[in-house]
Coordinates of C-alpha atoms in Angstrom, one line a residue:
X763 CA -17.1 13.9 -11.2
X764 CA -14.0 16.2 -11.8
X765 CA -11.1 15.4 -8.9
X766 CA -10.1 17.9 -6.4
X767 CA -7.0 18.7 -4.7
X768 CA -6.3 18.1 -1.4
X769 CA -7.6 20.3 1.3
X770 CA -4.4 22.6 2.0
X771 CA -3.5 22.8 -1.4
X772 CA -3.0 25.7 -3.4
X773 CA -7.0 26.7 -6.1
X774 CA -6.1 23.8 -8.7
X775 CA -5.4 24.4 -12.1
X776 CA -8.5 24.0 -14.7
X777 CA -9.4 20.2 -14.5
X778 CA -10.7 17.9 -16.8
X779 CA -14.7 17.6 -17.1
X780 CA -17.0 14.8 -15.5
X781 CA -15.6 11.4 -16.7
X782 CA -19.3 9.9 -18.2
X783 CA -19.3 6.4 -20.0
X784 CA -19.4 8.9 -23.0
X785 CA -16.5 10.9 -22.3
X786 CA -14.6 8.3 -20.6
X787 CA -10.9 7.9 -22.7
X788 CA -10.3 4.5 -24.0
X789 CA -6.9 4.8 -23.3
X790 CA -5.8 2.1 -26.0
X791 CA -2.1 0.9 -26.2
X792 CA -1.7 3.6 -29.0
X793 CA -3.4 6.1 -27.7
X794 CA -1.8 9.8 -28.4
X795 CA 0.6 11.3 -25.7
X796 CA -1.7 13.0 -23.5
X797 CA -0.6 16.6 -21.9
X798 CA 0.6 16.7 -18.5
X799 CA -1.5 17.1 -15.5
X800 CA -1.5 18.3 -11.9
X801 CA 2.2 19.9 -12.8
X802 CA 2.5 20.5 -8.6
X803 CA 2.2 16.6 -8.1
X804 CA -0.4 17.4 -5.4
X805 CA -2.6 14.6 -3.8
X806 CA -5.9 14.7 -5.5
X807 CA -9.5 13.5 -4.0
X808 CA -12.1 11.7 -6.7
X809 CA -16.0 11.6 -6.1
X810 CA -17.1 9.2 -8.6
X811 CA -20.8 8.9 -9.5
X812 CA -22.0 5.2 -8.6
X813 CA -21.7 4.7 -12.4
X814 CA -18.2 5.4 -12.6
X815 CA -17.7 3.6 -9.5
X816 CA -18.4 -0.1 -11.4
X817 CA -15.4 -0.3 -13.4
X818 CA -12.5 -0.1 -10.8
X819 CA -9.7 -0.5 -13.4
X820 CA -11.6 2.0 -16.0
X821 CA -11.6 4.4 -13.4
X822 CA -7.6 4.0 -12.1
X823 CA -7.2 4.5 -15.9
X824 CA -9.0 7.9 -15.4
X825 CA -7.3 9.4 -12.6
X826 CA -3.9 9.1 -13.9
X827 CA -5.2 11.0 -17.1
X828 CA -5.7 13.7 -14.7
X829 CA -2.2 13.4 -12.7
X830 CA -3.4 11.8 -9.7
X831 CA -0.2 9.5 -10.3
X832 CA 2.0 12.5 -10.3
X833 CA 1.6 12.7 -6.0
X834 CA 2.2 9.1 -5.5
X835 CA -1.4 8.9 -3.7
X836 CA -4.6 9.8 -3.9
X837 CA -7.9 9.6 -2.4
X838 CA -11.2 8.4 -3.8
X839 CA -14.5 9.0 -2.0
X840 CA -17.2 6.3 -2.7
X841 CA -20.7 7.6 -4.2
X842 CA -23.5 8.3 -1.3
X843 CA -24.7 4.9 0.3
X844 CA -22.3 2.6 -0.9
X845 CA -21.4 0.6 1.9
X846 CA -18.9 -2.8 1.6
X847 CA -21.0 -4.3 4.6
X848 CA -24.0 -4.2 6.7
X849 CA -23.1 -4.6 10.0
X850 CA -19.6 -4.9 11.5
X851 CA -21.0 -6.2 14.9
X852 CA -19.1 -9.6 14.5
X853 CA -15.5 -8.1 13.9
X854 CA -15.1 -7.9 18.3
X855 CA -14.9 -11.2 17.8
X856 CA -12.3 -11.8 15.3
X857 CA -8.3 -12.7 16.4
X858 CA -5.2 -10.5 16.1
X859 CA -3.3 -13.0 15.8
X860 CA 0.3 -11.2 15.9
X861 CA -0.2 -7.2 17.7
X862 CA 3.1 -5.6 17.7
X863 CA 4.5 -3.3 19.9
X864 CA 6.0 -0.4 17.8
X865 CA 9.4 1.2 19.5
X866 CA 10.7 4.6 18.4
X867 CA 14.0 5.6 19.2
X868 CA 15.6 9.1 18.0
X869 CA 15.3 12.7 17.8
X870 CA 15.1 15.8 16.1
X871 CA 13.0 14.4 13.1
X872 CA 14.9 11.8 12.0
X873 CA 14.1 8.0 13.8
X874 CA 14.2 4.3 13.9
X875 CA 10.8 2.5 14.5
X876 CA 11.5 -1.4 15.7
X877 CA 8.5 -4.0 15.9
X878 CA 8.1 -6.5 19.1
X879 CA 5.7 -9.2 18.4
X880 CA 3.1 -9.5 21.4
X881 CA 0.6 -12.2 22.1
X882 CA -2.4 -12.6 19.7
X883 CA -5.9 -10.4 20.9
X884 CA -9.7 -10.1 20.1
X885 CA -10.3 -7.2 18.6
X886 CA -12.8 -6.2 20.9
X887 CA -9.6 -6.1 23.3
X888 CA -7.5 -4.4 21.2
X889 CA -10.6 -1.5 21.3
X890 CA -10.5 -2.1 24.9
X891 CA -6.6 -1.1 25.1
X892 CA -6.5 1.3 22.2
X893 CA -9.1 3.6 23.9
X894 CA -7.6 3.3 27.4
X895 CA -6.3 5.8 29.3
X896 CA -2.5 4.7 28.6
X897 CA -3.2 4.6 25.0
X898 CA -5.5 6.8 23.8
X899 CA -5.7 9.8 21.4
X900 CA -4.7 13.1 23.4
X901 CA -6.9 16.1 23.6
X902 CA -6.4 18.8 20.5
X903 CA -7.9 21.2 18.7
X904 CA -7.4 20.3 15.2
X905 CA -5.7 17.8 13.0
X906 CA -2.5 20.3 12.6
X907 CA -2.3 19.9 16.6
X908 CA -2.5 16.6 16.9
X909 CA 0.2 15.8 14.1
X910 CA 2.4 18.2 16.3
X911 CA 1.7 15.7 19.4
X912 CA 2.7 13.1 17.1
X913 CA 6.2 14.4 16.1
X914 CA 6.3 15.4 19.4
X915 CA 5.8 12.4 21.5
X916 CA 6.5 9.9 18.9
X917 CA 9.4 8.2 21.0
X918 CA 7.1 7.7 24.2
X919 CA 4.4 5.0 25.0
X920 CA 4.9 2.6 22.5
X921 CA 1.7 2.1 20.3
X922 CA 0.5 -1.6 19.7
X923 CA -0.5 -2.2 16.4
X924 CA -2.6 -4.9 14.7
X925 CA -0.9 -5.2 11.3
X926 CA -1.1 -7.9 8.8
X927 CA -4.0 -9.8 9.8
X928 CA -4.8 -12.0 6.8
X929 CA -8.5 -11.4 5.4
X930 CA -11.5 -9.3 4.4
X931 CA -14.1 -8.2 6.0
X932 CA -16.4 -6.9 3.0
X933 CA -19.5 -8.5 1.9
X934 CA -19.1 -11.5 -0.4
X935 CA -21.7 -10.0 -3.0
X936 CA -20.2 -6.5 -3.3
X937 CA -18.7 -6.0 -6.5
X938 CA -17.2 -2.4 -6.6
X939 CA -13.9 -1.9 -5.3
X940 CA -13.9 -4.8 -3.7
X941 CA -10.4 -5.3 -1.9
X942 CA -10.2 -9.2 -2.1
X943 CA -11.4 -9.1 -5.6
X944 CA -10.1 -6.6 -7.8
X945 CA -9.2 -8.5 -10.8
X946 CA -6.1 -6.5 -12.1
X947 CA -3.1 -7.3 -14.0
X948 CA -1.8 -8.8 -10.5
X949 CA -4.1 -11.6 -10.7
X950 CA -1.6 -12.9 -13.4
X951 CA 0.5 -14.3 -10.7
X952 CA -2.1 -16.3 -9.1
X953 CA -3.9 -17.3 -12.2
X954 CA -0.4 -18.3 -14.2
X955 CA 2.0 -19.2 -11.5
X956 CA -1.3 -20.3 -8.3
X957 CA 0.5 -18.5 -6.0
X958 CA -1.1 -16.4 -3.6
X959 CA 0.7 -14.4 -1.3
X960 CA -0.7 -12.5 1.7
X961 CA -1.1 -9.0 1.4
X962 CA -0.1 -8.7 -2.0
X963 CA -2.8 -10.5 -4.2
X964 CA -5.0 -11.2 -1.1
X965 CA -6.2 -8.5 1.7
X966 CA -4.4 -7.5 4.9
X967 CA -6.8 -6.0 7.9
X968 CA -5.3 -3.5 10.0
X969 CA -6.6 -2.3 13.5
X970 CA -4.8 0.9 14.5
X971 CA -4.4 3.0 17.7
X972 CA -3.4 6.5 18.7
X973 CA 0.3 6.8 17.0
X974 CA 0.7 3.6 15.4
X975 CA 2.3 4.4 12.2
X976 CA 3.6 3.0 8.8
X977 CA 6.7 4.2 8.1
X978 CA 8.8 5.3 4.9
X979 CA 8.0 3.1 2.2
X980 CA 6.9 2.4 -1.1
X981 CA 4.6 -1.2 -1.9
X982 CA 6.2 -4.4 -2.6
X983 CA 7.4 -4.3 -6.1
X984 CA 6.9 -0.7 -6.3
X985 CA 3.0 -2.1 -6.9
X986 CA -0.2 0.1 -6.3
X987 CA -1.9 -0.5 -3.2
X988 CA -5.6 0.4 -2.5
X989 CA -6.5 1.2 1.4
X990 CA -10.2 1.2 2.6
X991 CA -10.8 2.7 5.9
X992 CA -14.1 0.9 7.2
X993 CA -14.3 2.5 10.6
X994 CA -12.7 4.3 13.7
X995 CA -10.8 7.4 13.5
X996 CA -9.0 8.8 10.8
X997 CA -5.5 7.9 9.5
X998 CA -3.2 10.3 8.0
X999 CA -0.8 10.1 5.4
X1000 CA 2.5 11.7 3.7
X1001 CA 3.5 11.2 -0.3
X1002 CA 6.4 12.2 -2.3
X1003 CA 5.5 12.6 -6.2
X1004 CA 7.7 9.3 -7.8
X1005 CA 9.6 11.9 -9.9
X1006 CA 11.4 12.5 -6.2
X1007 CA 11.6 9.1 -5.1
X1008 CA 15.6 8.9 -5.4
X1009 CA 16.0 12.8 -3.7
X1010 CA 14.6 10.9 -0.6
X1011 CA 16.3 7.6 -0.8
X1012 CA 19.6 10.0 -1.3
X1013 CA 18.4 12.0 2.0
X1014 CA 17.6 8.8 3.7
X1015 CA 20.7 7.1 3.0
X1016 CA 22.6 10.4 4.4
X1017 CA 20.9 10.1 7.7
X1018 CA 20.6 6.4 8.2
X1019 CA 24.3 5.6 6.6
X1020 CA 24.7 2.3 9.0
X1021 CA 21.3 0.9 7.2
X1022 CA 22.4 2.0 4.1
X1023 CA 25.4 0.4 3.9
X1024 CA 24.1 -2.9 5.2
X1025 CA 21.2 -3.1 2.7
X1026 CA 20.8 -1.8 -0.9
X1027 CA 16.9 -0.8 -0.3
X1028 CA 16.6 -0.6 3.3
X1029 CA 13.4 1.3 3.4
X1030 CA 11.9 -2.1 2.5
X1031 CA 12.5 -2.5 6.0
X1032 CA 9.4 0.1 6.8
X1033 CA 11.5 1.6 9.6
X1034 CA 12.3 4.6 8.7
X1035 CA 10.6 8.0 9.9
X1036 CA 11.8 10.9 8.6
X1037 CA 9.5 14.3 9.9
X1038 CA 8.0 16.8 7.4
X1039 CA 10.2 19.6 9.0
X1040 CA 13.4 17.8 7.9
X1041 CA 11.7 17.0 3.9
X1042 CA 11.2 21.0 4.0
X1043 CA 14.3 21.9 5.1
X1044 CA 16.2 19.8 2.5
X1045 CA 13.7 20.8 -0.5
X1046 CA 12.2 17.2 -0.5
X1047 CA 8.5 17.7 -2.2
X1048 CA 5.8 15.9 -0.5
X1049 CA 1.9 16.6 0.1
X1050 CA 0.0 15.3 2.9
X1051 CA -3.6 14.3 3.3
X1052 CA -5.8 12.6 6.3
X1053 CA -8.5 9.9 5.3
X1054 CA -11.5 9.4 7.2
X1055 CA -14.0 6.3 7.8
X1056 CA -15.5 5.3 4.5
X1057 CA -13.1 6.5 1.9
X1058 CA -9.9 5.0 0.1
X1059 CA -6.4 5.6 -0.4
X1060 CA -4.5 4.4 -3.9
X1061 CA -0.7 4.8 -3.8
X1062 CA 0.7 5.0 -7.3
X1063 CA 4.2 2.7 -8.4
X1064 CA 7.1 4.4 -6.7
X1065 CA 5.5 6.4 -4.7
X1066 CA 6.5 7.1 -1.1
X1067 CA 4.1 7.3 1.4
X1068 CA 4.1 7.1 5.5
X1069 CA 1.4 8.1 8.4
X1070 CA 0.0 7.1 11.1
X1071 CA -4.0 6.5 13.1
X1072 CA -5.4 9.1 15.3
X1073 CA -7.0 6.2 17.1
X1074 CA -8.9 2.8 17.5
X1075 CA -9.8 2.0 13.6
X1076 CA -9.6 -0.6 10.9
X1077 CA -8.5 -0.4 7.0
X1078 CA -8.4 -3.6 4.8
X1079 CA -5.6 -3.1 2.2
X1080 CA -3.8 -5.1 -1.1
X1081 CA -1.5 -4.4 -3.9
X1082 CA -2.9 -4.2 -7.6
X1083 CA -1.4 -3.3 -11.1
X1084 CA -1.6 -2.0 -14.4
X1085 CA -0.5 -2.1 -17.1
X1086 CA 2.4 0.9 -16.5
X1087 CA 3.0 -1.0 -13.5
X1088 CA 5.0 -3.6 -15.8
X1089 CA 8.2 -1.0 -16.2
X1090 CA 8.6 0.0 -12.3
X1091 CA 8.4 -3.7 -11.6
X1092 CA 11.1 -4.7 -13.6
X1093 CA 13.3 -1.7 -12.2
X1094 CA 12.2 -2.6 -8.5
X1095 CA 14.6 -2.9 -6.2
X1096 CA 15.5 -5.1 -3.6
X1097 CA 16.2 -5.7 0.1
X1098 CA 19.6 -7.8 -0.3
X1099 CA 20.3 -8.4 3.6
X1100 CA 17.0 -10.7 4.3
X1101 CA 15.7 -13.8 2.5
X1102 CA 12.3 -13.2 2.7
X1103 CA 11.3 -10.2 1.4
X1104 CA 8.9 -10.4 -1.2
X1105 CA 10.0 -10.7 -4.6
X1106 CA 7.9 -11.2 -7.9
X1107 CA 9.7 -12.6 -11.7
X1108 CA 8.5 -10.2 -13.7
X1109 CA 8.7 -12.4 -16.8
X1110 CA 5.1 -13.8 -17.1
X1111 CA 4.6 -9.8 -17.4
X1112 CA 7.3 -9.5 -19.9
X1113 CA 6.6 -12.1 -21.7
X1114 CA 2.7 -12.0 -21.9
X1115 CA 2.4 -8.4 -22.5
X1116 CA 5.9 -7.4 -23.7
X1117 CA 6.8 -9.9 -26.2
X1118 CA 8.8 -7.6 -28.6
X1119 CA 11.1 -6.5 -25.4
X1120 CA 11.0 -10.0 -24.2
X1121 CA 14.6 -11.2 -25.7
X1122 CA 16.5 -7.9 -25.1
X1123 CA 14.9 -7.8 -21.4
X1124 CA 16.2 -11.3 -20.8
X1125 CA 19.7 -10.1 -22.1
X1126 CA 19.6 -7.0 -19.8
X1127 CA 19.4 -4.9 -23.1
X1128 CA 15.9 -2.9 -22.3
X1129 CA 17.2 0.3 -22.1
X1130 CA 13.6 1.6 -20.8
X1131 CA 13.5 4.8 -19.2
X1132 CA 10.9 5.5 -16.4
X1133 CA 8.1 8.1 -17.4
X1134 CA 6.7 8.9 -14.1
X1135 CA 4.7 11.6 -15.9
X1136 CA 2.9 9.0 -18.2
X1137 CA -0.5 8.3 -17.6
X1138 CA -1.7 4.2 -17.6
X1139 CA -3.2 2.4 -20.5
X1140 CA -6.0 0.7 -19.7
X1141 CA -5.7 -2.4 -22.1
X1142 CA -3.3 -3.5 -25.2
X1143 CA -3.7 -6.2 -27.5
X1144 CA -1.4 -8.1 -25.7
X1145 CA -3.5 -8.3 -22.3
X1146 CA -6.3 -9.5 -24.5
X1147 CA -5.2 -11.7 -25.8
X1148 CA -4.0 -13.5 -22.8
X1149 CA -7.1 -12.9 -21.4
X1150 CA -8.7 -14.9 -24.2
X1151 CA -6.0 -17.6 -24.6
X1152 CA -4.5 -18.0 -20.8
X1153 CA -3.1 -21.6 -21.8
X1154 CA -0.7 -19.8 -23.6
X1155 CA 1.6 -18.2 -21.1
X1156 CA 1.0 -21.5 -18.8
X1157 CA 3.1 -21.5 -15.5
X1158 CA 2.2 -24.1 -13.1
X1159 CA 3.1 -25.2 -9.3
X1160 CA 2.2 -27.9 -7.3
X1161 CA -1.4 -27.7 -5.9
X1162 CA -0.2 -27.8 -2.2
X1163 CA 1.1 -24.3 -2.9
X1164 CA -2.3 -22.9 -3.5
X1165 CA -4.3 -21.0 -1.1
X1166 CA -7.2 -19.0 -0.6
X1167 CA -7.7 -15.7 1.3
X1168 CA -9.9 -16.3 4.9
X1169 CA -12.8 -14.3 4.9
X1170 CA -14.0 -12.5 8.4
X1171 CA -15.8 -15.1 8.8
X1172 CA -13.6 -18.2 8.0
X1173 CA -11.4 -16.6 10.4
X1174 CA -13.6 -16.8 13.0
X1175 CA -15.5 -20.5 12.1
X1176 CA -11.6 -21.6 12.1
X1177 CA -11.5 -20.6 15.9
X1178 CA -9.3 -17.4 14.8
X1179 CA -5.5 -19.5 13.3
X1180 CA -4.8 -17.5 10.6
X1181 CA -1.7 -19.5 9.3
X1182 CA 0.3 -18.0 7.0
X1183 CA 2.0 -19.5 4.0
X1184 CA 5.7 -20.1 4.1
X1185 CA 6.6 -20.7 0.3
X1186 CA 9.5 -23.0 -0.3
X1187 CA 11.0 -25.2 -2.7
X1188 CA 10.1 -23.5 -5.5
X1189 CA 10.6 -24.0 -9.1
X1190 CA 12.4 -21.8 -11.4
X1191 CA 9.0 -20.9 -13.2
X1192 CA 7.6 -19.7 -10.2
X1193 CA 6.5 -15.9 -9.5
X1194 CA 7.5 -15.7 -5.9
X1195 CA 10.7 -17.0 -3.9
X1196 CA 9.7 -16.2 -0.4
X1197 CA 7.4 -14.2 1.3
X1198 CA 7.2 -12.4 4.8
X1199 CA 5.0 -9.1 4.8
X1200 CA 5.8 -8.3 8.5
X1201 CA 8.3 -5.4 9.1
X1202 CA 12.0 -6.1 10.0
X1203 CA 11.7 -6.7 13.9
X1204 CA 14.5 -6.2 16.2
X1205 CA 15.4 -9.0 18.9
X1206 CA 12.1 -8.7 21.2
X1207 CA 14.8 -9.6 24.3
X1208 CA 17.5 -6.9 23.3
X1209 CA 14.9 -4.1 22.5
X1210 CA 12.1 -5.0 25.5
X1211 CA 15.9 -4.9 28.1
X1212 CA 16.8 -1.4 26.6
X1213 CA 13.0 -0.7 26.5
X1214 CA 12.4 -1.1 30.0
X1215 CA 15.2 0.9 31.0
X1216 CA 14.1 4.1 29.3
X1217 CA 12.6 7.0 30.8
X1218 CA 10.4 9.5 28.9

């Protein structure tokens, strides 16, 4: 079905016509340029037919045809009665095994959010305290009032979040858009280097509150992500088109010049919270968009994107890529002040499915230009044939580094321990040098003394 544009958006420009296996592009490696859509870079929504819906890279290959990639995020709303489980009755059940506390401190639109580590939960207690009277989701009339609560009250009553809990909690036999297996060009780094790491190539669970929020940020590697929102109340979100990336990392930087100057990328650190009254008021372009129980959220390589929950819930989330992704990977940057940010060699990529750049890359000789307008291919000859002769880009690593994700209900047969991974001692070949997915935390002692002695 044709995509919309999000809800507050200006009537949308004439839009492509119903993507059917006959009139689906096949988007070869030589395909012809292919005029530019959405020219606002405004969030679009999807409705695929449950045809459509089968091919999850076919269809990512589709949307960007028709701009979706332009706003940095879109949504995607699954065909009637597709469900990714039966029953989510046992999830009460399941551990958090590392809440965190979120503190806010600033004003006027611009502020710092610092994560305190608290003691692991049941869900069902997290429900408990999310929909208590300390912590739940205010009375308002509409989703423009409650966003005004949130900018409004964002530095009091610090939100606990459940973040990063490693797993899934679909069905084992669904196939379609399946978050633990979408077998995309990431699966290269598992399948040529077996490495997994959490959150990236495998799925994260998130169980939200009133206010809890994600701040400023774009993926790990400037990767995709894909974010399913099972149940619970809705979560909103704020994008800036790629194209505009740098305007806010200049802005940022500006504002935060301490962080700045201490860190080369230091909205890695997912701290950052910069208001939508501030992006207007220094011409920053960004949409926004609120996604309710049942429906996804793709973010696009490069592009920005924050929010927060409007109460109790739970999304599953991972990272994915494409072929376009290749480019923004090799530009990515990095955090430079910690050790254990996540970093990916891009040189299987490069080398698999860039041979004829491979040499000059290695030299530093590229001299590719982003095309953030550029819609995805969906295969080259290249990506088949590593597909069909995967012994020839072979990377290897010792079989105690390998690891499978926990399923819901792994994690709770394995009395809740989700342990995760701490890479180390890797070789040269290998894809990742360490990992950590949690946001930068302050010192829990130095933040929880200074806490305690604020007063709304």
């Amino acid at each position: 079905m044709s995509p919309e544009l999000a809800a507050d958006s200006p009537p949308a420009p004439e839009l492509a016509p119903e993507l059917t296996p006959d009139t689906a592009p096949e988007l070869a490696a030589d395909s012809a340029p292919v005029p530019v859509m959405n020219p606002g870079c405004k969030i679009m929504t999807f409705r695929p037919t449950m045809e459509e819906f089968k091919d999850f890279a076919k269809y990512i290959a589709y949307m960007e045809t028709q701009g979706a990639h332009r706003a940095g995020l879109a949504k995607v709303i699954p065909p009637k009665g597709w469900k990714p489980r039966k029953s989510y009755d046992v999830i009460e059940e399941m551990t958090i095994p590392a809440p965190i506390m979120q503190v806010v401190t600033g004003q006027s639109g611009l502020f710092t959010q610092y994560n305190i580590q608290k003691k692991s939960m049941t869900v069902g207690e997290y429900r408990q305290l999310a929909n208590s009277r300390k912590y739940c989701t205010p009375r308002h009339k509409d989703f423009d009032d409650l966003e005004r609560k949130y900018w409004k009250n964002l530095t009091f009553v610090s939100p606990i979040y459940g973040a990063d809990v490693s797993g899934s909690i679909y069905d084992s036999e669904i196939s379609e858009w399946n978050i633990g297996h979408l077998n995309t060009l990431l699966d290269m780094v598992e399948q040529e280097c077996g490495i997994v790491i959490e959150g990236v190539n495998t799925p994260y669970l998130y169980f939200g509150m009133w206010k809890t929020t994600f701040a400023w940020h774009t993926e790990d590697m400037d990767l995709y992500s894909i974010n399913y929102l099972h149940f619970g109340e809705p979560k909103s979100w704020y994008a800036i088109p790629p194209e505009h990336g740098k305007r806010l990392e200049r802005l940022a930087q500006g504002f935060f010049p301490g962080s700045s100057q201490g860190c080369d990328a230091f909205l890695r650190h997912k701290m950052t919270l910069i208001s939508p009254s501030i992006l207007k008021k220094y011409s920053i372009p960004f949409d926004r968009i609120t996604q309710e129980e049942g429906e996804f959220m793709v973010t696009f390589p490069y592009g920005y994107h924050a929010g927060f929950n409007h109460g109790f819930n739970c999304a599953e989330s991972t990272n994915f890529a494409t072929l376009r992704w290749i480019d923004y990977g090799k530009m990515a940057t990095q955090c430079t002040c910690r050790k254990d940010m996540v970093k990916i060699s891009m040189d299987v990529f490069v080398r698999c499915l860039q041979p004829e750049r491979y040499v000059q890359w290695k030299q530093g000789k590229d001299g590719m230009v982003l095309d953030h307008q550029r819609p995805t291919t969906l295969t080259s000859p290249e990506l088949e044939h590593w597909r069909a002769n995967r012994s020839h880009c072979p990377l290897s690593l010792p079989s105690h580094f390998l690891r499978s994700p926990l399923s819901i209900n792994q994690s709770i047969n394995q009395s809740n321990v989700l342990i995760k991974p701490f890479l180390h001692q890797l070789t040269s070949q290998s894809a990742v040098q360490k990992t950590s997915l949690k946001p930068q935390t302050a010192s829990n002692a130095g933040v929880e003394a200074w806490w305690l002695g604020k007063t709304p």
